[in-house]
PDB file of C-alpha atoms and ligand atoms in Angstrom:
ATOM      1  CA  MET A   1      15.945  20.985 -28.976  1.00  0.00           C
ATOM      2  CA  GLY A   2      14.320  20.569 -25.700  1.00  0.00           C
ATOM      3  CA  ARG A   3      14.078  18.369 -22.744  1.00  0.00           C
ATOM      4  CA  THR A   4      13.339  14.770 -22.069  1.00  0.00           C
ATOM      5  CA  LEU A   5      10.938  13.264 -19.584  1.00  0.00           C
ATOM      6  CA  VAL A   6      12.650  10.729 -17.338  1.00  0.00           C
ATOM      7  CA  LEU A   7      10.716   7.761 -15.959  1.00  0.00           C
ATOM      8  CA  ASN A   8      11.886   5.403 -13.266  1.00  0.00           C
ATOM      9  CA  ARG A   9      11.813   1.650 -13.621  1.00  0.00           C
ATOM     10  CA  SER A  10       8.108   1.621 -12.721  1.00  0.00           C
ATOM     11  CA  PHE A  11       7.320   4.065 -15.526  1.00  0.00           C
ATOM     12  CA  ARG A  12       6.740   6.902 -13.105  1.00  0.00           C
ATOM     13  CA  ALA A  13       7.859  10.350 -14.171  1.00  0.00           C
ATOM     14  CA  VAL A  14      10.691  11.413 -11.882  1.00  0.00           C
ATOM     15  CA  ALA A  15      12.480  14.223 -13.655  1.00  0.00           C
ATOM     16  CA  VAL A  16      12.970  16.322 -16.708  1.00  0.00           C
ATOM     17  CA  ALA A  17      16.440  16.209 -18.210  1.00  0.00           C
ATOM     18  CA  ASP A  18      18.276  18.357 -20.649  1.00  0.00           C
ATOM     19  CA  TRP A  19      18.370  16.360 -23.917  1.00  0.00           C
ATOM     20  CA  ARG A  20      22.169  15.977 -23.757  1.00  0.00           C
ATOM     21  CA  ARG A  21      21.948  14.392 -20.333  1.00  0.00           C
ATOM     22  CA  ALA A  22      19.122  12.128 -21.532  1.00  0.00           C
ATOM     23  CA  VAL A  23      21.117  10.951 -24.540  1.00  0.00           C
ATOM     24  CA  THR A  24      24.156  10.369 -22.323  1.00  0.00           C
ATOM     25  CA  LEU A  25      22.137   8.188 -19.947  1.00  0.00           C
ATOM     26  CA  VAL A  26      20.921   6.062 -22.871  1.00  0.00           C
ATOM     27  CA  TYR A  27      24.401   5.923 -24.367  1.00  0.00           C
ATOM     28  CA  MET A  28      25.811   4.754 -21.032  1.00  0.00           C
ATOM     29  CA  GLY A  29      23.170   2.043 -20.739  1.00  0.00           C
ATOM     30  CA  LEU A  30      21.638   3.635 -17.641  1.00  0.00           C
ATOM     31  CA  ALA A  31      18.383   4.359 -19.430  1.00  0.00           C
ATOM     32  CA  GLU A  32      16.467   3.208 -22.466  1.00  0.00           C
ATOM     33  CA  ALA A  33      14.800   5.473 -24.980  1.00  0.00           C
ATOM     34  CA  LEU A  34      11.037   5.017 -25.382  1.00  0.00           C
ATOM     35  CA  ASP A  35       9.044   5.701 -28.507  1.00  0.00           C
ATOM     36  CA  ASP A  36       5.383   6.790 -28.631  1.00  0.00           C
ATOM     37  CA  ASP A  37       4.227   3.267 -27.864  1.00  0.00           C
ATOM     38  CA  LEU A  38       6.684   3.001 -24.970  1.00  0.00           C
ATOM     39  CA  THR A  39       8.721   0.440 -26.843  1.00  0.00           C
ATOM     40  CA  PRO A  40      12.197   0.441 -25.283  1.00  0.00           C
ATOM     41  CA  TYR A  41      15.410   0.862 -27.254  1.00  0.00           C
ATOM     42  CA  ASP A  42      19.016   0.711 -26.214  1.00  0.00           C
ATOM     43  CA  PHE A  43      21.320   3.263 -27.788  1.00  0.00           C
ATOM     44  CA  ALA A  44      22.285   1.205 -30.842  1.00  0.00           C
ATOM     45  CA  ALA A  45      18.682   0.200 -31.509  1.00  0.00           C
ATOM     46  CA  TRP A  46      17.561   3.797 -31.098  1.00  0.00           C
ATOM     47  CA  VAL A  47      20.115   5.046 -33.590  1.00  0.00           C
ATOM     48  CA  ALA A  48      19.059   2.316 -36.034  1.00  0.00           C
ATOM     49  CA  ALA A  49      15.355   3.066 -35.598  1.00  0.00           C
ATOM     50  CA  SER A  50      15.964   6.810 -35.933  1.00  0.00           C
ATOM     51  CA  SER A  51      17.371   6.313 -39.418  1.00  0.00           C
ATOM     52  CA  ASN A  52      13.855   5.509 -40.631  1.00  0.00           C
ATOM     53  CA  TRP A  53      12.260   8.570 -39.141  1.00  0.00           C
ATOM     54  CA  ILE A  54      11.933  11.748 -41.125  1.00  0.00           C
ATOM     55  CA  GLU A  55      10.474  14.051 -38.553  1.00  0.00           C
ATOM     56  CA  VAL A  56      10.411  13.857 -34.766  1.00  0.00           C
ATOM     57  CA  PRO A  57       9.058  16.409 -32.288  1.00  0.00           C
ATOM     58  CA  ALA A  58      12.290  16.875 -30.341  1.00  0.00           C
ATOM     59  CA  GLY A  59      14.591  17.013 -33.355  1.00  0.00           C
ATOM     60  CA  PHE A  60      17.674  15.074 -34.364  1.00  0.00           C
ATOM     61  CA  VAL A  61      21.232  14.999 -33.133  1.00  0.00           C
ATOM     62  CA  GLN A  62      23.471  15.097 -36.131  1.00  0.00           C
ATOM     63  CA  SER A  63      27.162  14.344 -36.160  1.00  0.00           C
ATOM     64  CA  PRO A  64      29.451  13.466 -39.056  1.00  0.00           C
ATOM     65  CA  THR A  65      29.068   9.772 -38.227  1.00  0.00           C
ATOM     66  CA  MET A  66      25.514   9.440 -36.995  1.00  0.00           C
ATOM     67  CA  ARG A  67      22.119  10.951 -36.766  1.00  0.00           C
ATOM     68  CA  PHE A  68      19.472  10.029 -34.259  1.00  0.00           C
ATOM     69  CA  ALA A  69      16.291  11.392 -32.750  1.00  0.00           C
ATOM     70  CA  VAL A  70      16.340  13.124 -29.383  1.00  0.00           C
ATOM     71  CA  PRO A  71      14.189  10.861 -27.196  1.00  0.00           C
ATOM     72  CA  GLU A  72      11.239  12.665 -25.705  1.00  0.00           C
ATOM     73  CA  VAL A  73      10.924  10.047 -22.995  1.00  0.00           C
ATOM     74  CA  ILE A  74      13.505   7.767 -21.417  1.00  0.00           C
ATOM     75  CA  ARG A  75      13.249   5.182 -18.673  1.00  0.00           C
ATOM     76  CA  LEU A  76      15.939   4.572 -16.110  1.00  0.00           C
ATOM     77  CA  VAL A  77      16.863   0.897 -16.016  1.00  0.00           C
ATOM     78  CA  ARG A  78      19.296   0.758 -13.113  1.00  0.00           C
ATOM     79  CA  TYR A  79      18.304   3.528 -10.749  1.00  0.00           C
ATOM     80  CA  ASP A  80      15.065   5.113  -9.693  1.00  0.00           C
ATOM     81  CA  ARG A  81      16.600   8.550  -9.827  1.00  0.00           C
ATOM     82  CA  ILE A  82      18.995  10.189 -12.180  1.00  0.00           C
ATOM     83  CA  PRO A  83      22.477   9.525 -10.836  1.00  0.00           C
ATOM     84  CA  HIS A  84      23.957  12.575  -9.220  1.00  0.00           C
ATOM     85  CA  ARG A  85      26.849  14.198 -10.870  1.00  0.00           C
ATOM     86  CA  GLU A  86      29.689  15.097  -8.528  1.00  0.00           C
ATOM     87  CA  VAL A  87      29.812  18.781  -7.807  1.00  0.00           C
ATOM     88  CA  ALA A  88      33.284  20.155  -8.471  1.00  0.00           C
ATOM     89  CA  PHE A  89      35.038  21.452  -5.377  1.00  0.00           C
ATOM     90  CA  THR A  90      35.652  25.044  -6.377  1.00  0.00           C
ATOM     91  CA  ARG A  91      35.584  28.412  -4.706  1.00  0.00           C
ATOM     92  CA  HIS A  92      32.479  29.373  -6.630  1.00  0.00           C
ATOM     93  CA  ASN A  93      30.634  26.169  -5.710  1.00  0.00           C
ATOM     94  CA  VAL A  94      31.445  26.581  -2.013  1.00  0.00           C
ATOM     95  CA  PHE A  95      29.970  30.094  -2.152  1.00  0.00           C
ATOM     96  CA  ALA A  96      26.951  28.732  -4.010  1.00  0.00           C
ATOM     97  CA  ARG A  97      26.471  25.924  -1.474  1.00  0.00           C
ATOM     98  CA  ASP A  98      26.538  28.504   1.327  1.00  0.00           C
ATOM     99  CA  ARG A  99      24.296  30.867  -0.662  1.00  0.00           C
ATOM    100  CA  TYR A 100      26.938  33.585  -0.506  1.00  0.00           C
ATOM    101  CA  LYS A 101      26.478  33.916   3.236  1.00  0.00           C
ATOM    102  CA  CYS A 102      29.251  34.061   5.773  1.00  0.00           C
ATOM    103  CA  ALA A 103      29.184  30.865   7.855  1.00  0.00           C
ATOM    104  CA  TYR A 104      29.985  32.865  11.011  1.00  0.00           C
ATOM    105  CA  CYS A 105      27.969  36.071  10.931  1.00  0.00           C
ATOM    106  CA  GLY A 106      25.392  35.043   8.331  1.00  0.00           C
ATOM    107  CA  LYS A 107      25.806  38.172   6.200  1.00  0.00           C
ATOM    108  CA  ARG A 108      25.317  37.775   2.481  1.00  0.00           C
ATOM    109  CA  LYS A 109      28.009  39.404   0.342  1.00  0.00           C
ATOM    110  CA  PRO A 110      29.098  39.509  -3.277  1.00  0.00           C
ATOM    111  CA  SER A 111      31.719  36.902  -4.107  1.00  0.00           C
ATOM    112  CA  ASP A 112      34.536  39.438  -4.342  1.00  0.00           C
ATOM    113  CA  GLU A 113      33.982  40.225  -0.663  1.00  0.00           C
ATOM    114  CA  LEU A 114      34.034  36.606   0.432  1.00  0.00           C
ATOM    115  CA  ASP A 115      36.811  34.202   1.290  1.00  0.00           C
ATOM    116  CA  LEU A 116      37.081  30.514   1.937  1.00  0.00           C
ATOM    117  CA  ASP A 117      37.771  29.616   5.530  1.00  0.00           C
ATOM    118  CA  HIS A 118      39.179  26.358   6.866  1.00  0.00           C
ATOM    119  CA  VAL A 119      37.018  25.446   9.891  1.00  0.00           C
ATOM    120  CA  ILE A 120      39.919  23.448  11.300  1.00  0.00           C
ATOM    121  CA  PRO A 121      42.819  25.683  10.292  1.00  0.00           C
ATOM    122  CA  ARG A 122      45.384  24.488   7.800  1.00  0.00           C
ATOM    123  CA  SER A 123      48.042  25.039  10.460  1.00  0.00           C
ATOM    124  CA  ARG A 124      46.346  22.213  12.361  1.00  0.00           C
ATOM    125  CA  ASP A 125      46.102  19.921   9.398  1.00  0.00           C
ATOM    126  CA  GLY A 126      42.551  20.937   8.549  1.00  0.00           C
ATOM    127  CA  ALA A 127      41.638  19.281   5.270  1.00  0.00           C
ATOM    128  CA  ASN A 128      40.916  21.078   2.039  1.00  0.00           C
ATOM    129  CA  GLU A 129      37.523  19.524   1.426  1.00  0.00           C
ATOM    130  CA  TRP A 130      33.802  20.268   1.426  1.00  0.00           C
ATOM    131  CA  THR A 131      33.320  19.393   5.087  1.00  0.00           C
ATOM    132  CA  ASN A 132      36.089  21.676   6.323  1.00  0.00           C
ATOM    133  CA  ILE A 133      35.677  24.701   4.074  1.00  0.00           C
ATOM    134  CA  VAL A 134      33.073  27.393   4.534  1.00  0.00           C
ATOM    135  CA  THR A 135      32.265  30.765   3.061  1.00  0.00           C
ATOM    136  CA  SER A 136      33.443  33.606   5.258  1.00  0.00           C
ATOM    137  CA  CYS A 137      33.324  37.368   5.007  1.00  0.00           C
ATOM    138  CA  ARG A 138      36.701  39.131   5.302  1.00  0.00           C
ATOM    139  CA  PRO A 139      36.142  40.551   8.809  1.00  0.00           C
ATOM    140  CA  CYS A 140      35.101  37.149  10.186  1.00  0.00           C
ATOM    141  CA  ASN A 141      37.968  35.443   8.417  1.00  0.00           C
ATOM    142  CA  LEU A 142      40.460  37.876   9.985  1.00  0.00           C
ATOM    143  CA  LYS A 143      38.861  37.635  13.391  1.00  0.00           C
ATOM    144  CA  LYS A 144      38.844  33.840  13.466  1.00  0.00           C
ATOM    145  CA  ALA A 145      42.427  33.574  12.237  1.00  0.00           C
ATOM    146  CA  ASP A 146      44.133  30.292  13.134  1.00  0.00           C
ATOM    147  CA  ARG A 147      41.617  29.188  15.688  1.00  0.00           C
ATOM    148  CA  LEU A 148      38.814  26.660  15.904  1.00  0.00           C
ATOM    149  CA  PRO A 149      35.286  28.143  15.889  1.00  0.00           C
ATOM    150  CA  ASP A 150      34.929  27.304  19.607  1.00  0.00           C
ATOM    151  CA  GLU A 151      38.204  28.961  20.524  1.00  0.00           C
ATOM    152  CA  ALA A 152      37.252  32.069  18.589  1.00  0.00           C
ATOM    153  CA  GLY A 153      33.749  32.136  20.039  1.00  0.00           C
ATOM    154  CA  MET A 154      32.424  32.019  16.496  1.00  0.00           C
ATOM    155  CA  PRO A 155      30.084  29.027  16.139  1.00  0.00           C
ATOM    156  CA  LEU A 156      29.212  27.868  12.651  1.00  0.00           C
ATOM    157  CA  LYS A 157      25.678  28.635  11.553  1.00  0.00           C
ATOM    158  CA  ASN A 158      25.577  25.366   9.550  1.00  0.00           C
ATOM    159  CA  ARG A 159      27.707  22.288   9.405  1.00  0.00           C
ATOM    160  CA  PRO A 160      29.442  22.239   6.027  1.00  0.00           C
ATOM    161  CA  GLU A 161      28.540  19.265   3.853  1.00  0.00           C
ATOM    162  CA  ARG A 162      29.331  17.890   0.473  1.00  0.00           C
ATOM    163  CA  PRO A 163      26.524  19.176  -1.752  1.00  0.00           C
ATOM    164  CA  ARG A 164      24.305  16.674  -3.463  1.00  0.00           C
ATOM    165  CA  TRP A 165      22.976  18.615  -6.345  1.00  0.00           C
ATOM    166  CA  SER A 166      21.785  16.940  -9.428  1.00  0.00           C
ATOM    167  CA  LEU A 167      21.381  18.398 -12.845  1.00  0.00           C
ATOM    168  CA  MET A 168      17.670  18.240 -12.433  1.00  0.00           C
ATOM    169  CA  GLY A 169      15.661  21.219 -11.484  1.00  0.00           C
ATOM    170  CA  SER A 170      12.039  20.675 -10.712  1.00  0.00           C
ATOM    171  CA  LEU A 171      10.364  17.305 -10.963  1.00  0.00           C
ATOM    172  CA  VAL A 172       8.276  18.326 -13.945  1.00  0.00           C
ATOM    173  CA  PRO A 173       8.565  21.344 -16.191  1.00  0.00           C
ATOM    174  CA  HIS A 174       7.545  24.735 -15.011  1.00  0.00           C
ATOM    175  CA  PRO A 175       3.741  24.863 -15.124  1.00  0.00           C
ATOM    176  CA  ARG A 176       3.850  27.454 -17.879  1.00  0.00           C
ATOM    177  CA  ALA A 177       6.252  25.419 -19.976  1.00  0.00           C
ATOM    178  CA  HIS A 178       4.968  23.607 -23.024  1.00  0.00           C
ATOM    179  CA  ILE A 179       4.365  19.943 -22.239  1.00  0.00           C
ATOM    180  CA  PRO A 180       4.843  17.666 -25.255  1.00  0.00           C
ATOM    181  CA  ASP A 181       1.932  15.360 -26.124  1.00  0.00           C
ATOM    182  CA  SER A 182       4.101  12.311 -25.556  1.00  0.00           C
ATOM    183  CA  TRP A 183       4.572  13.321 -21.929  1.00  0.00           C
ATOM    184  CA  LYS A 184       0.950  14.009 -21.128  1.00  0.00           C
ATOM    185  CA  LYS A 185      -0.153  10.399 -20.784  1.00  0.00           C
ATOM    186  CA  LEU A 186       2.852   9.692 -18.585  1.00  0.00           C
ATOM    187  CA  LEU A 187       2.417  12.501 -16.121  1.00  0.00           C
ATOM    188  CA  THR A 188       0.111  11.305 -13.401  1.00  0.00           C
ATOM    189  CA  GLN A 189      -2.127  13.738 -11.598  1.00  0.00           C
ATOM    190  CA  GLU A 190       0.103  13.343  -8.599  1.00  0.00           C
ATOM    191  CA  THR A 191       3.192  14.305 -10.528  1.00  0.00           C
ATOM    192  CA  LYS A 192       1.462  17.258 -12.119  1.00  0.00           C
ATOM    193  CA  ALA A 193       0.385  18.469  -8.708  1.00  0.00           C
ATOM    194  CA  ALA A 194       3.933  18.082  -7.443  1.00  0.00           C
ATOM    195  CA  GLY A 195       5.190  20.114 -10.377  1.00  0.00           C
ATOM    196  CA  GLU A 196       2.830  22.909  -9.617  1.00  0.00           C
ATOM    197  CA  GLY A 197       4.121  22.863  -6.084  1.00  0.00           C
ATOM    198  CA  ARG A 198       7.603  23.181  -7.539  1.00  0.00           C
ATOM    199  CA  VAL A 199       8.934  20.087  -5.860  1.00  0.00           C
ATOM    200  CA  SER A 200      12.646  19.817  -6.399  1.00  0.00           C
ATOM    201  CA  GLN A 201      15.193  17.286  -5.333  1.00  0.00           C
TER     202      GLN A 201
HETATM  203 ZN1   ZN B   1      31.115  37.173   8.613  1.00  0.00          ZN
END
């Protein structure tokens, strides 16, 4: 099973979602599923309609209690973009946010040679949160010790921020990816061009 084209309220293609995410958005009432004629369905109506279909391009989700078609196209009804999912605050995600580079010297290292550093040290009540934690190599971490970057003469290369990643990758599928027929009429020239330019959020 593949992916679902996501339209905004104005029927403009804004993203491509993993089918699970697409189904979740419909289930939560944040999006409606669209059939080939762009007729909208809420989740219950979609499940009911699916029971009459024998074959659908994107396949069926089957559970012990229900079976329904994976929508090839959905339309957001409350937002113009797919709502962001919170990024978990973990060691790995801090490294990923900082692209595995030390915030002080800028060197890129494998994760087993990196530490998390509190910009405002814990000993001074520095918080354990996205905006106070950066990736640091061991030597920089040792050198900075319990000091502020200014005191240590080690300015930050970037201000740490809470990441705003979404589940979406590029705006439209990779140019070489197969584009389902149902999407073709919905992808404007502009959107196609953006996809080729690999526009991402
Ligand atoms: Zn360093």
